PDB file of C-alpha atoms in Angstrom:
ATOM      1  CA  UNK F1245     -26.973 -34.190  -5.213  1.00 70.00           C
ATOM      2  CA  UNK F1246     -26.248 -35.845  -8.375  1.00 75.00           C
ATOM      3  CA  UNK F1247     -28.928 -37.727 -10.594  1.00 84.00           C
ATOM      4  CA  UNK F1248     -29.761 -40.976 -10.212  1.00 90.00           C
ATOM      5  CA  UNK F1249     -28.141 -41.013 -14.154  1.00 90.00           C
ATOM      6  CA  UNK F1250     -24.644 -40.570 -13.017  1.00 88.00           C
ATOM      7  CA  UNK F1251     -22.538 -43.555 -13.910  1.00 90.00           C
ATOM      8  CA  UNK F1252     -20.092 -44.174 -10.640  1.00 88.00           C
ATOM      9  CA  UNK F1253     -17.076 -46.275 -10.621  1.00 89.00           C
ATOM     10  CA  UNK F1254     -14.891 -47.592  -7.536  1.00 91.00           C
ATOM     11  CA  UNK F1255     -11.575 -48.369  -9.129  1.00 91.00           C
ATOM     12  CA  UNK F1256      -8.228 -49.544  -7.052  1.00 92.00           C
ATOM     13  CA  UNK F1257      -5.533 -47.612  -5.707  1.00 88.00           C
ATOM     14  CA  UNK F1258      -3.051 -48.018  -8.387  1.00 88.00           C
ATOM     15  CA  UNK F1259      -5.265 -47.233 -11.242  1.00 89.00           C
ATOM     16  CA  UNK F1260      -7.039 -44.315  -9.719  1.00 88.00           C
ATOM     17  CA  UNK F1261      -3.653 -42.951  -9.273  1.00 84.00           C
ATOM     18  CA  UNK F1262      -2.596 -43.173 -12.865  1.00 86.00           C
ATOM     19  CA  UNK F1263      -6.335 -41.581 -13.747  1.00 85.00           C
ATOM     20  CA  UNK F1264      -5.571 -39.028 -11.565  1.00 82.00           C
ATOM     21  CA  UNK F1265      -4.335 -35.539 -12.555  1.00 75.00           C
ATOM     22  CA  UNK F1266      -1.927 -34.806  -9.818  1.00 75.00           C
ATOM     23  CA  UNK F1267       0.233 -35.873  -7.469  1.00 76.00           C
ATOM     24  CA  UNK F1268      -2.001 -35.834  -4.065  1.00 77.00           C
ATOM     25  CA  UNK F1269      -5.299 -36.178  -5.995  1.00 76.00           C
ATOM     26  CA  UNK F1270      -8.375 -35.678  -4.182  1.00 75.00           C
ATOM     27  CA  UNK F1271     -10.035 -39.371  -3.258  1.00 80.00           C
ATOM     28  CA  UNK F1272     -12.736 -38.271  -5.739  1.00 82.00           C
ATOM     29  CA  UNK F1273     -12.433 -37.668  -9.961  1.00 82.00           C
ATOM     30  CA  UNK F1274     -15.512 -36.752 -11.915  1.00 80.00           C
ATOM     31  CA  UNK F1275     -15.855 -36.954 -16.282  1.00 80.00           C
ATOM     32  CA  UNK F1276     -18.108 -34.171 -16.826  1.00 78.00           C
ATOM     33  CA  UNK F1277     -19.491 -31.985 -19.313  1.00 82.00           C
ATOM     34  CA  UNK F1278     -18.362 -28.459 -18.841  1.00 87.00           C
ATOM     35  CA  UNK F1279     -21.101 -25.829 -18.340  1.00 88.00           C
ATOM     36  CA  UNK F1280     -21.585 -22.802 -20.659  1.00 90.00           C
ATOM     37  CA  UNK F1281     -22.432 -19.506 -19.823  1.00 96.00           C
ATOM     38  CA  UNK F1282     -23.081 -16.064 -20.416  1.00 95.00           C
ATOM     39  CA  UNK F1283     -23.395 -12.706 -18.761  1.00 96.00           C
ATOM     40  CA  UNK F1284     -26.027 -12.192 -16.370  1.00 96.00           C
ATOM     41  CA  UNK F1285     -28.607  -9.514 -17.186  1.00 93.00           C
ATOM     42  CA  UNK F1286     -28.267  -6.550 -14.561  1.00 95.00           C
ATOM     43  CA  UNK F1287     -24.782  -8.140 -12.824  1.00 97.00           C
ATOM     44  CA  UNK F1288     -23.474  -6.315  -9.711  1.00 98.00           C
ATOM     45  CA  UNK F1289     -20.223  -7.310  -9.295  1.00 98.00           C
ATOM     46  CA  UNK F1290     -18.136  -9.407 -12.599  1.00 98.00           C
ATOM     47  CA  UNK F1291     -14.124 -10.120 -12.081  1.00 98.00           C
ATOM     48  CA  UNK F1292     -12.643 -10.194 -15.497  1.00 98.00           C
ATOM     49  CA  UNK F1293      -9.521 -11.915 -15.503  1.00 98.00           C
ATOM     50  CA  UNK F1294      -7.218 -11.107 -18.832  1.00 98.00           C
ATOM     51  CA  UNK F1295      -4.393 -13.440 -19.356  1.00 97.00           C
ATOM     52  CA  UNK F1296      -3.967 -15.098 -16.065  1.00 98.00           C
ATOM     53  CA  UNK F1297      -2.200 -17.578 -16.795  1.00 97.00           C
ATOM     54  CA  UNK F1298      -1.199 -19.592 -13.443  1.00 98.00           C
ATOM     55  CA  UNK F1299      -3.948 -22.400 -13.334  1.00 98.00           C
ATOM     56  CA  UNK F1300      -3.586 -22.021  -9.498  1.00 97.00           C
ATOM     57  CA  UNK F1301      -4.600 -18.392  -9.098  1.00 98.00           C
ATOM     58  CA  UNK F1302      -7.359 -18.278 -11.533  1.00 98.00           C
ATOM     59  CA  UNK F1303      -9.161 -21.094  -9.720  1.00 98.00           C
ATOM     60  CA  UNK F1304      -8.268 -18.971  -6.135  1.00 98.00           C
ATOM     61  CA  UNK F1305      -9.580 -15.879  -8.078  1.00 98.00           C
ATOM     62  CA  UNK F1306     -12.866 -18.046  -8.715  1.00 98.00           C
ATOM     63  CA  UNK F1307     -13.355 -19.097  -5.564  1.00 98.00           C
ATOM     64  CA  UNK F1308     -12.650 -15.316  -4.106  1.00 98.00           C
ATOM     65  CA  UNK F1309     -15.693 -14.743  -6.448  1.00 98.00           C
ATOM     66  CA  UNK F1310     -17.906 -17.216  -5.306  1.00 98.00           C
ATOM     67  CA  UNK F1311     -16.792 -16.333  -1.210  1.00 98.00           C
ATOM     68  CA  UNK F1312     -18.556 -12.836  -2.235  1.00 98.00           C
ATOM     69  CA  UNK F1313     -21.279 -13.771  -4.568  1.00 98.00           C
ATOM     70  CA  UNK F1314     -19.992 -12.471  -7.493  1.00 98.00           C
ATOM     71  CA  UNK F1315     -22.472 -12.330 -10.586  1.00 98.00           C
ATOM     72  CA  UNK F1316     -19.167 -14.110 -12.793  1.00 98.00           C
ATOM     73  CA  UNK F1317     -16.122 -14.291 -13.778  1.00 98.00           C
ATOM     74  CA  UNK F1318     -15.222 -13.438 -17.385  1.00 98.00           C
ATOM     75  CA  UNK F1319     -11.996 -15.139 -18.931  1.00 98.00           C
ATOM     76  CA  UNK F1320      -9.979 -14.133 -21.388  1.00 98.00           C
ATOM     77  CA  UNK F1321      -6.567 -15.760 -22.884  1.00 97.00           C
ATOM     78  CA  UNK F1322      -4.766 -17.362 -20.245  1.00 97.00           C
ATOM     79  CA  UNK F1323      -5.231 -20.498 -18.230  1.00 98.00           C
ATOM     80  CA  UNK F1324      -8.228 -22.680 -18.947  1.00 97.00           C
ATOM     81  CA  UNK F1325     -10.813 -22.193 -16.043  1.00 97.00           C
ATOM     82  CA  UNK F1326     -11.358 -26.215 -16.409  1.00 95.00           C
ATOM     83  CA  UNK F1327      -7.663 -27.259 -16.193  1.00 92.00           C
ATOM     84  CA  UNK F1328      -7.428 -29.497 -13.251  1.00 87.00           C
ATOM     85  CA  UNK F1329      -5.386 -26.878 -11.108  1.00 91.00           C
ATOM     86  CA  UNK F1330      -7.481 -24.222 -11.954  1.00 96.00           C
ATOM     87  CA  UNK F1331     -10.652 -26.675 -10.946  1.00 92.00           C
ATOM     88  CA  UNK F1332      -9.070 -27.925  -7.869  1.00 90.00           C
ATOM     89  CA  UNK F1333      -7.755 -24.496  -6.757  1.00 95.00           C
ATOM     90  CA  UNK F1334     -11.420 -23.202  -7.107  1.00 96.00           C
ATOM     91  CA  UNK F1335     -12.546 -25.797  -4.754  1.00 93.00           C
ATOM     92  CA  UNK F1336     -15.604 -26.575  -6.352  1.00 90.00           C
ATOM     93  CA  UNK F1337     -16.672 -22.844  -7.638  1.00 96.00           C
ATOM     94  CA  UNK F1338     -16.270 -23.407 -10.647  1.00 95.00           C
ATOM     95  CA  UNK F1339     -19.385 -25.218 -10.546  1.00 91.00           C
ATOM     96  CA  UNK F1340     -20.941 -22.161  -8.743  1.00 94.00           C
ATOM     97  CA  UNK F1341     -19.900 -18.851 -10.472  1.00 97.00           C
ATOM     98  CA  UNK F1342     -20.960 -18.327 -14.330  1.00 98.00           C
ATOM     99  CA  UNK F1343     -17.676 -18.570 -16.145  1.00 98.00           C
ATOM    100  CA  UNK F1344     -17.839 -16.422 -19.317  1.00 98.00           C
ATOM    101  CA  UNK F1345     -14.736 -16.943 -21.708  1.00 97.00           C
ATOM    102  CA  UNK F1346     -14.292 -14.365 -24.838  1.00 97.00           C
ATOM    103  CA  UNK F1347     -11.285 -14.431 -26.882  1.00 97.00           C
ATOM    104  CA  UNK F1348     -10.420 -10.677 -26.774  1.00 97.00           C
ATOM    105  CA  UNK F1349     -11.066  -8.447 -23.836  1.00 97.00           C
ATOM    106  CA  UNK F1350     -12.613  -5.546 -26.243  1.00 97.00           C
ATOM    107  CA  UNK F1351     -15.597  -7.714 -26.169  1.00 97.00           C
ATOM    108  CA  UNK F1352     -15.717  -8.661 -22.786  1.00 98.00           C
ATOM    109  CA  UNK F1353     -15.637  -4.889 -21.929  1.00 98.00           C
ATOM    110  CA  UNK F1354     -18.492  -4.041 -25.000  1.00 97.00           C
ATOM    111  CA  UNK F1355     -20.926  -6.669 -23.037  1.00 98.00           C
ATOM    112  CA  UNK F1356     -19.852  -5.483 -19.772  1.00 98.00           C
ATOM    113  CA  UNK F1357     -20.651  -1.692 -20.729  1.00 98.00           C
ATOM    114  CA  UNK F1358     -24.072  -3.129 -22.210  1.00 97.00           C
ATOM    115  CA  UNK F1359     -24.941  -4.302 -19.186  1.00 97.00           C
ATOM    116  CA  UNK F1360     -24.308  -1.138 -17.455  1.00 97.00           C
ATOM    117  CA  UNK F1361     -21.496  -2.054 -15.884  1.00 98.00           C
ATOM    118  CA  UNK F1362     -18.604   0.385 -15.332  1.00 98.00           C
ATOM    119  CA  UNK F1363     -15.525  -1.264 -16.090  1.00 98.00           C
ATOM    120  CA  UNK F1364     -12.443  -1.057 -13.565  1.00 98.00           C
ATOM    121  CA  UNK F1365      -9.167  -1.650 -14.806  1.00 98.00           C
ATOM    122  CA  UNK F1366      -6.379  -2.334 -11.997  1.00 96.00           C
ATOM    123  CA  UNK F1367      -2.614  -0.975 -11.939  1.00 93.00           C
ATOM    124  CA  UNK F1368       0.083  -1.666  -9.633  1.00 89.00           C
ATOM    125  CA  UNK F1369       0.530   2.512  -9.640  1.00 83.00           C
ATOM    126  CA  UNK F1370      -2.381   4.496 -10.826  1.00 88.00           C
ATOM    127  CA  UNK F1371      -5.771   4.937 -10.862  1.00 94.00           C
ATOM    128  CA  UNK F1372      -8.059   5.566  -7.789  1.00 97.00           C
ATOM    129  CA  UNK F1373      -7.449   4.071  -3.917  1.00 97.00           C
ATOM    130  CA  UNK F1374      -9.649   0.963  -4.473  1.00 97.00           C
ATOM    131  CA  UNK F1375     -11.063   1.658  -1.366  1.00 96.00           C
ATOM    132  CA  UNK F1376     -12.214   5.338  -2.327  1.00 96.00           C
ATOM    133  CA  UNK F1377     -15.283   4.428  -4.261  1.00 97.00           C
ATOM    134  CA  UNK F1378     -14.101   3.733  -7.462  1.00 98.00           C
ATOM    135  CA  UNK F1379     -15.109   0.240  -7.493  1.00 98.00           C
ATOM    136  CA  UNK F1380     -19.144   1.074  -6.400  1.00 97.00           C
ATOM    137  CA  UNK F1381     -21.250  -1.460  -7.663  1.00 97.00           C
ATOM    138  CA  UNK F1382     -22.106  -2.663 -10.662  1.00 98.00           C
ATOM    139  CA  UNK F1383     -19.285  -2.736 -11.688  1.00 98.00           C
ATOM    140  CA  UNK F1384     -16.526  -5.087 -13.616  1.00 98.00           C
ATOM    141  CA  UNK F1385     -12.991  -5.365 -11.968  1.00 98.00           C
ATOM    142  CA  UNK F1386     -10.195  -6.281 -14.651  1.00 98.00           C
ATOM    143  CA  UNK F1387      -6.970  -8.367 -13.214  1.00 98.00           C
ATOM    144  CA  UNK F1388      -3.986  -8.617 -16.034  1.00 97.00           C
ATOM    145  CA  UNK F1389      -1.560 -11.411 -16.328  1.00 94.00           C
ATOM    146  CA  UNK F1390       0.873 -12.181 -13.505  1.00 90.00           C
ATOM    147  CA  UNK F1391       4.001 -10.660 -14.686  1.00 90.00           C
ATOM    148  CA  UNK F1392       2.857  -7.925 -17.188  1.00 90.00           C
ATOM    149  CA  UNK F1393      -0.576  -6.966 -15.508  1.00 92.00           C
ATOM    150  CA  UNK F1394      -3.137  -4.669 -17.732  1.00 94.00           C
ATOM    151  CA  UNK F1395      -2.253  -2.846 -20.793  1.00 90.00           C
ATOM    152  CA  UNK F1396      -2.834   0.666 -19.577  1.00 88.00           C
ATOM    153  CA  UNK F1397      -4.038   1.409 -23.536  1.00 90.00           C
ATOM    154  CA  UNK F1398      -6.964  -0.629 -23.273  1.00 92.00           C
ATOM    155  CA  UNK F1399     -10.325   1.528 -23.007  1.00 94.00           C
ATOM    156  CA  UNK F1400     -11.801   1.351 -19.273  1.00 97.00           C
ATOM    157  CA  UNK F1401     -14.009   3.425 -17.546  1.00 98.00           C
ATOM    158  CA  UNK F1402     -11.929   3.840 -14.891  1.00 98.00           C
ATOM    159  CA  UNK F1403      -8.533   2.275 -12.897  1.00 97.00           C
ATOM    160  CA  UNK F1404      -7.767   1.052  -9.382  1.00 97.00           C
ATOM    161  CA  UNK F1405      -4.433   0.325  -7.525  1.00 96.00           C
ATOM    162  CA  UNK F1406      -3.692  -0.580  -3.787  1.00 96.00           C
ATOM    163  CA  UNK F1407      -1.969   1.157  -2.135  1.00 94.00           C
ATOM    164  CA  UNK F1408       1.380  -0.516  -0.612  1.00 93.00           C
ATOM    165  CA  UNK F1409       3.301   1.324   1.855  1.00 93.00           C
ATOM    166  CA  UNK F1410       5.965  -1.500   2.545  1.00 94.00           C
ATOM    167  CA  UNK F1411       8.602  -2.337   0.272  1.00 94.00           C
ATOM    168  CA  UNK F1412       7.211  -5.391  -1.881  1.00 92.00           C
ATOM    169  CA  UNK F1413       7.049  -4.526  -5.652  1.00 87.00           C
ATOM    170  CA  UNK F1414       3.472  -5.785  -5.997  1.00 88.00           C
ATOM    171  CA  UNK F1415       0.700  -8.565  -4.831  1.00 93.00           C
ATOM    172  CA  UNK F1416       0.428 -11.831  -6.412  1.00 95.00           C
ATOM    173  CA  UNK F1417      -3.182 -11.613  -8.394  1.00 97.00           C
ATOM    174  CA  UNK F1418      -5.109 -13.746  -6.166  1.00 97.00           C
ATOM    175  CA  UNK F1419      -4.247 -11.828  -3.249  1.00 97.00           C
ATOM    176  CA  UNK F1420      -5.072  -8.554  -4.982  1.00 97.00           C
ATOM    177  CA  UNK F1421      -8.028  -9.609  -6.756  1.00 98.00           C
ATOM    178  CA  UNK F1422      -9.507 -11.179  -3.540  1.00 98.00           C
ATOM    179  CA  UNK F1423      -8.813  -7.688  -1.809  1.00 98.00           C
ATOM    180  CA  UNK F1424     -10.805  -5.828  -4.353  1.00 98.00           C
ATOM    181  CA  UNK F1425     -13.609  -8.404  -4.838  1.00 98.00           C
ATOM    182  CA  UNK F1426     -14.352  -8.068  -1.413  1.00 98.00           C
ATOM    183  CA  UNK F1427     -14.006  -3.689  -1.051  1.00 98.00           C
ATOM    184  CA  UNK F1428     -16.632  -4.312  -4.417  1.00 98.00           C
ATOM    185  CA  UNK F1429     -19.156  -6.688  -2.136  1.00 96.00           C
ATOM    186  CA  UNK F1430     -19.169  -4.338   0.497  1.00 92.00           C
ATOM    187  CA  UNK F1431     -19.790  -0.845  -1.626  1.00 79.00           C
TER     188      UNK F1431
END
């Protein structure tokens, strides 16, 4: 699938190893130019992810997107989307979803709502059962960091929790983001 332009080199063992970026690399590395993008016109489903900053679930969150045909994934603060974890963790989606970084979520949302997109904020506690409607499409789910999750100050159409009957405190973001990514695909 590549061009016939793409400069490949075989390279031993030992020195692949050193190029590599982690301890079990992949037998593969590729140099390449990282793509831009922006917000599709009329998108149906966007996961905005604000702050995540564990390499490891941003690229799961990315690939969660790309498993459901998500429209994109908007970044803001937090790990970088083309870190090798996050890239390696994505398993190649991040060469198949839009990624759409902005430095403050304010303007994320302004675009989003542009776009006529209602924008869903998520909450360990309140809001609406995801599963009750709130996240019809188009619409724009918004995942805070790890520990801290979403300022509840920050202007959103509307917020979403799952519901947890058992006794753990919360889900890890990938798990909960891939939950509501896929109740979005199917509304």
């Amino acid at each position: 699938r590549l061009p016939a332009s793409a400069e490949f080199l075989l390279v031993r063992d030992h020195v692949f190893e050193r190029l590599a970026p982690s301890t079990t690399p992949q037998p593969m590395l590729a140099v390449v130019a990282r793509p831009v993008a922006s917000l599709p016109a009329a998108p149906l489903v966007v996961l905005v992810l604000a702050g995540v900053g564990d390499p490891g679930n941003l690229g799961t969150l990315v690939r969660a997107a790309d498993a459901v045909a998500a429209d994109a994934v908007v970044v803001v603060g937090g790990a970088d989307p083309w870190g090798p974890k996050a890239v390696r963790a994505s398993a190649g989606s991040v060469l198949r979803v839009p990624i759409v970084q902005y430095d403050q979520l304010n303007d994320a949302v302004d675009a989003l709502r542009e776009a006529d997109v209602t924008v869903v904020g998520t909450d360990v506690t309140g809001g609406e059962p995801f599963d009750q409607g709130v996240l019809d499409r188009p619409v724009a789910i918004v995942m805070g960091s790890e520990p801290h999750g979403l300022d509840r100050d920050v202007d959103l159409d509307a917020w979403a929790h799952i519901a947890m009957p058992g006794r753990a405190e919360s889900l890890n973001v990938a798990m909960a983001g891939t939950l509501l990514l896929y109740e979005a695909s199917r509304s």
